[in-house]
XYZ file of C-alpha atoms in Angstrom:
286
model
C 215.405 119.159 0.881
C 213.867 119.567 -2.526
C 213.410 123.563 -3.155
C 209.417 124.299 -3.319
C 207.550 126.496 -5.643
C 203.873 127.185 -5.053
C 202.577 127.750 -9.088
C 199.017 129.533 -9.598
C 196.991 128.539 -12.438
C 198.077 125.467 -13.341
C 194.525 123.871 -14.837
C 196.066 124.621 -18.547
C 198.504 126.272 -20.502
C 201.663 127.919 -18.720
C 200.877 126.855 -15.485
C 200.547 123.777 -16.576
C 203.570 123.678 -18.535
C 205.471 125.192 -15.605
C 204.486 122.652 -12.999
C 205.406 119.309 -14.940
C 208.355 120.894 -16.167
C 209.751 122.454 -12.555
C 209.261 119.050 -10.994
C 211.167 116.987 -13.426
C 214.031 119.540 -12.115
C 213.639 118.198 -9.040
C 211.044 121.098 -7.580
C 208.515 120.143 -4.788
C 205.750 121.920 -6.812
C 202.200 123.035 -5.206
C 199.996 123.563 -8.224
C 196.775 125.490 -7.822
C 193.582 125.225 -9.767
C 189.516 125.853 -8.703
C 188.207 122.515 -10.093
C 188.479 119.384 -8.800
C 188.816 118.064 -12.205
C 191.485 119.566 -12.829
C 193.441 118.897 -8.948
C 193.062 115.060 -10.066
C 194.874 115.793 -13.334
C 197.687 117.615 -11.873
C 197.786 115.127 -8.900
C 198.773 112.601 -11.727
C 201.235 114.497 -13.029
C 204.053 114.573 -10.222
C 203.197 117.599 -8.089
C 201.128 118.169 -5.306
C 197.672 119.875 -5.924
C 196.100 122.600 -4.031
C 192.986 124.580 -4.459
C 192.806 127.927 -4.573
C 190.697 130.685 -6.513
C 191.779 134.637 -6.423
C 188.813 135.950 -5.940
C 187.964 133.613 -2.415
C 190.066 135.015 0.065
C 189.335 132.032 2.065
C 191.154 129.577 -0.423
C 193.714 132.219 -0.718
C 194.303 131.712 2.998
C 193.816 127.805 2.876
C 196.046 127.834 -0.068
C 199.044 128.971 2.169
C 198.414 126.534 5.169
C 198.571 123.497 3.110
C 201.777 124.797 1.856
C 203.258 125.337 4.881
C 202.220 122.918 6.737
C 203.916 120.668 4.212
C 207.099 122.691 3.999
C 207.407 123.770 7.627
C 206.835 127.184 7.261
C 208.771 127.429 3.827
C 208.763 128.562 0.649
C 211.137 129.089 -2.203
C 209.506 130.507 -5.010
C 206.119 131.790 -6.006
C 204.959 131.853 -9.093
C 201.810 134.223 -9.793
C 200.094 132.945 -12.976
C 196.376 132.688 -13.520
C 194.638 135.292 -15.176
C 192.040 136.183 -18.130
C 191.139 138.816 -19.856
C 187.589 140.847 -20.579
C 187.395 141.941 -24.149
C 185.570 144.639 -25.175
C 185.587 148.005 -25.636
C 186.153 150.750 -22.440
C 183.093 152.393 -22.588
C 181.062 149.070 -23.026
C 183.142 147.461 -19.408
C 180.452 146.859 -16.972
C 181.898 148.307 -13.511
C 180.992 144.501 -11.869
C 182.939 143.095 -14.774
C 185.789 144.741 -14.613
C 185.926 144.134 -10.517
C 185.649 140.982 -11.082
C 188.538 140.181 -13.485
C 190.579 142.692 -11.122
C 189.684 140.135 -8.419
C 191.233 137.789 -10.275
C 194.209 139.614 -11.828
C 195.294 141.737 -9.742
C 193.677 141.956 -6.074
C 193.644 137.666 -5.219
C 197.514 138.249 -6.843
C 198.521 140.851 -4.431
C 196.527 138.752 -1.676
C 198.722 135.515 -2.241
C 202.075 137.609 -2.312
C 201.460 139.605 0.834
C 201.031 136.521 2.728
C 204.384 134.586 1.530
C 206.405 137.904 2.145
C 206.973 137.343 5.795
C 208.426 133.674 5.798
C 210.117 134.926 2.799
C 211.987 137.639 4.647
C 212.430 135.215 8.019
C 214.823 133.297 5.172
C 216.263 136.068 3.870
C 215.648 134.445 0.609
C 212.789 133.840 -2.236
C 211.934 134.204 -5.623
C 208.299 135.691 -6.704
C 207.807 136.113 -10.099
C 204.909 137.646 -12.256
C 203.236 136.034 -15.074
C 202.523 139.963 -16.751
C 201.759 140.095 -20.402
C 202.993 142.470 -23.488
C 199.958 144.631 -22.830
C 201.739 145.061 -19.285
C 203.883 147.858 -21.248
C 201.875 148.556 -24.427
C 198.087 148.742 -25.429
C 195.589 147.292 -27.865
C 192.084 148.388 -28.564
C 189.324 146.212 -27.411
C 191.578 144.875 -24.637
C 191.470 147.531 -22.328
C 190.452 145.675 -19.032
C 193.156 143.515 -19.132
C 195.664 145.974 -20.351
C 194.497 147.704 -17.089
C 195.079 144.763 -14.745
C 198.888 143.835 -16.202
C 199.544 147.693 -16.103
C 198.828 148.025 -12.517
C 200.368 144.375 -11.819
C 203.745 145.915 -13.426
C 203.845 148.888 -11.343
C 202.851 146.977 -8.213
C 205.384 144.335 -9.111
C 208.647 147.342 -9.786
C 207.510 149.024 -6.297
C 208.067 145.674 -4.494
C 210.999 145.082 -5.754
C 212.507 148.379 -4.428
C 210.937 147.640 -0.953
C 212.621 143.885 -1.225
C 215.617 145.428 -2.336
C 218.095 143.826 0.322
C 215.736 140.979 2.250
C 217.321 137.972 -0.094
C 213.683 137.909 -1.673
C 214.051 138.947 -5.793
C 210.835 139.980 -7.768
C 210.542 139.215 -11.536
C 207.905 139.883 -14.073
C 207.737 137.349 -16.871
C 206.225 139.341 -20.000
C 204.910 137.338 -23.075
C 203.393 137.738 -26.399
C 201.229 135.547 -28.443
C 201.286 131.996 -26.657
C 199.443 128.909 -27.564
C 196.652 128.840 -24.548
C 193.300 128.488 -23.689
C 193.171 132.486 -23.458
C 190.870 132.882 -26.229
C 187.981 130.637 -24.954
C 188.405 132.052 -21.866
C 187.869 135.590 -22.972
C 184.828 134.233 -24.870
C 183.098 133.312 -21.530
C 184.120 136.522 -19.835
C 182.833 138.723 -22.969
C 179.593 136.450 -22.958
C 179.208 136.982 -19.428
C 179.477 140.374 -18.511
C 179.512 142.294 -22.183
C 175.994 142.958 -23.782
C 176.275 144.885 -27.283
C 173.087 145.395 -28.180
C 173.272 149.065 -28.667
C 176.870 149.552 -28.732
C 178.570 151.237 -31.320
C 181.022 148.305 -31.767
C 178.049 145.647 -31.420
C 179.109 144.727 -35.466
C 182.493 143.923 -34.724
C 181.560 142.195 -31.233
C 179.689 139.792 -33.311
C 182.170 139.113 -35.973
C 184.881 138.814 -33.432
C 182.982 136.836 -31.135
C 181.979 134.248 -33.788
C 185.947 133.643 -34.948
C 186.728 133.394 -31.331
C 184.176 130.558 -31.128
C 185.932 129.049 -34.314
C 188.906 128.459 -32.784
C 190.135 131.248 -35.109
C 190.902 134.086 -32.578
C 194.541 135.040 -33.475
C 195.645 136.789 -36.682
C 197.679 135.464 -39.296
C 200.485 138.040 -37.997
C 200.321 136.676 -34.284
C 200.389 133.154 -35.268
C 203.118 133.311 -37.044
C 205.225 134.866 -33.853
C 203.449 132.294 -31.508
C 205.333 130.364 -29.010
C 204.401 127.300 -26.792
C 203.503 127.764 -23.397
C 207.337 126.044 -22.684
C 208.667 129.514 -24.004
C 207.672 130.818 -21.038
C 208.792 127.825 -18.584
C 212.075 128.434 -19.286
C 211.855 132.114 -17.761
C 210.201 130.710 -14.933
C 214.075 128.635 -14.878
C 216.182 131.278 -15.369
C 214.281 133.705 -12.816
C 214.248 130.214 -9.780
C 217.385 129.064 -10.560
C 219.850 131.926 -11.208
C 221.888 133.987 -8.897
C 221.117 137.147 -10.352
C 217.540 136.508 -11.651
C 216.403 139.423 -14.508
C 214.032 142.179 -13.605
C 212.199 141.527 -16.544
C 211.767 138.522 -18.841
C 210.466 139.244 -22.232
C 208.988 136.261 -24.116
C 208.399 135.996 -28.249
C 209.741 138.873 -30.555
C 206.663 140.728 -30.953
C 207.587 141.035 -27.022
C 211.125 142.448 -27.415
C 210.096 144.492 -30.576
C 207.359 146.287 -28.833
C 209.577 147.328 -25.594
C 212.328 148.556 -28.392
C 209.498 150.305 -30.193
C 208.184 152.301 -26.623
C 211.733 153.498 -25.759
C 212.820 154.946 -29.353
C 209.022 156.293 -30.657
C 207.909 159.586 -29.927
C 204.378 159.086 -28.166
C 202.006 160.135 -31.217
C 204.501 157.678 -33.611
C 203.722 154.728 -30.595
C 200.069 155.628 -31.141
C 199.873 155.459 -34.535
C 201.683 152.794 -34.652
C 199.207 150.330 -31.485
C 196.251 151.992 -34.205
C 197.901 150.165 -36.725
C 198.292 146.530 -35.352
C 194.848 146.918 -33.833
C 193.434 147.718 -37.247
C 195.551 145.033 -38.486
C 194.424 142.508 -36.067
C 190.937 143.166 -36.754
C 191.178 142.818 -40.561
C 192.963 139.345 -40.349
C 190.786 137.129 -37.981
């Protein structure tokens, strides 16, 4: 039989990316997304489609039958994936806004892993693997929701590994940089949903930023020019199915690598200084 992964996500982007490309290997891929649109465009593209949104528990729950029930109870690989982030300064995060993205982030995530555990250890074996970000390690202003919701995904996703440690079932985190996605328009909605700056001591730069975002002209010069395709991030998604000793952790684009080099050599005021700096930098460029 075909090995099965269940991708999250899968509407755009890496999950897209992921799905197409882990069925031409030969995967039986269930691809998730919350529109029906987008079900009939993966159902096109070789996999099977399956709804499922992480903040319903219910479609969590219905998620998992229709897997199983097409597997017999089995599952290879998981592959945790959709996520967005809430820009905007800390003080300005609404307390429903930031449950919400944590809904979606972190809680639905840990929801969907719990409940492919058990089968998982019944095999003795399995694969789950994170889709955690750069800001899962390191920090940039403005982005402090999300840099919440990938810190607490990381830590969540070392301690299970530990507690796996000897059931067959590995746990990976996949950690990129700058790739090409809808991210941007995403975070657009989010910050138009549940972000009002009147007021707000950043409301000039909300503006500003929010009208480059709506551009098209989100990233800075210095992140474009280290951005990868969403297929940079596939091929971790290989490496941590598909090998016998699948990595901890899979670091994707070289601001990636540079920044986990730069956090275990800095002293913390030099690491800082240093986040300050790109921030600033960020800001200047887009």
């Amino acid at each position: 039989m075909a090995r099965t992964i269940l991708i999250t996500g899968c509407s755009s982007g890496i999950g897209w990316d992921c799905a197409r490309t882990m069925a031409a290997r030969g995967w039986k891929v269930f691809a998730t997304a919350r529109t029906e649109a987008d079900l009939q465009a993966l159902a096109k593209q070789g996999v099977t489609p399956v709804h499922l949104d992480y903040r319903d528990a219910a479609s969590i729950e219905a998620a998992i039958t229709t897997v199983y029930d097409a597997t017999g109870g089995t599952l290879d690989a998981l592959f945790n994936n959709g996520a967005y982030a809430l820009p905007g300064a800390v003080e300005d995060l609404p307390m429903d806004g930031l449950r919400d993205m944590f809904e979606a982030n972190f809680f639905g995530w840990h929801d969907l892993t719990r409940r492919i555990i058990p089968n998982m250890r019944k095999q003795r074996s399995g694969r789950i693997v994170q889709c955690s970000s750069v800001l899962g390690f390191m920090y940039l202003k403005y982005r402090g929701a999300y840099t919440a919701s990938k810190h607490a995904l990381t830590g969540y996703s070392e301690t299970l590994r530990i507690e796996l440690d000897g059931s067959g079932v590995h746990v990976s985190i996949i950690e990129p940089g700058p790739i090409r996605t809808r991210f941007d328009a995403n975070a657009v909605a989010a910050f138009k949903t549940w972000i009002d700056p009147t007021g707000s001591p950043h409301e000039a730069l909300y503006r500003q930023r929010m009208e480059k975002l709506e551009r098209g002209r989100g990233s800075s010069r210095t992140a474009n020019a280290f951005q990868l395709g969403p297929e940079a991030v596939t091929q971790k998604l290989i490496h941590a199915c598909e090998s016998p000793r699948p990595k901890p952790h899979y670091y994707v684009t070289k601001p990636a690598y540079l920044l986990d080099a730069m956090r275990r050599t800095l002293p913390a005021r030099a690491m800082s200084a240093t986040m300050r700096a790109i921030s600033e930098r960020e800001a200047k460029e887009t």
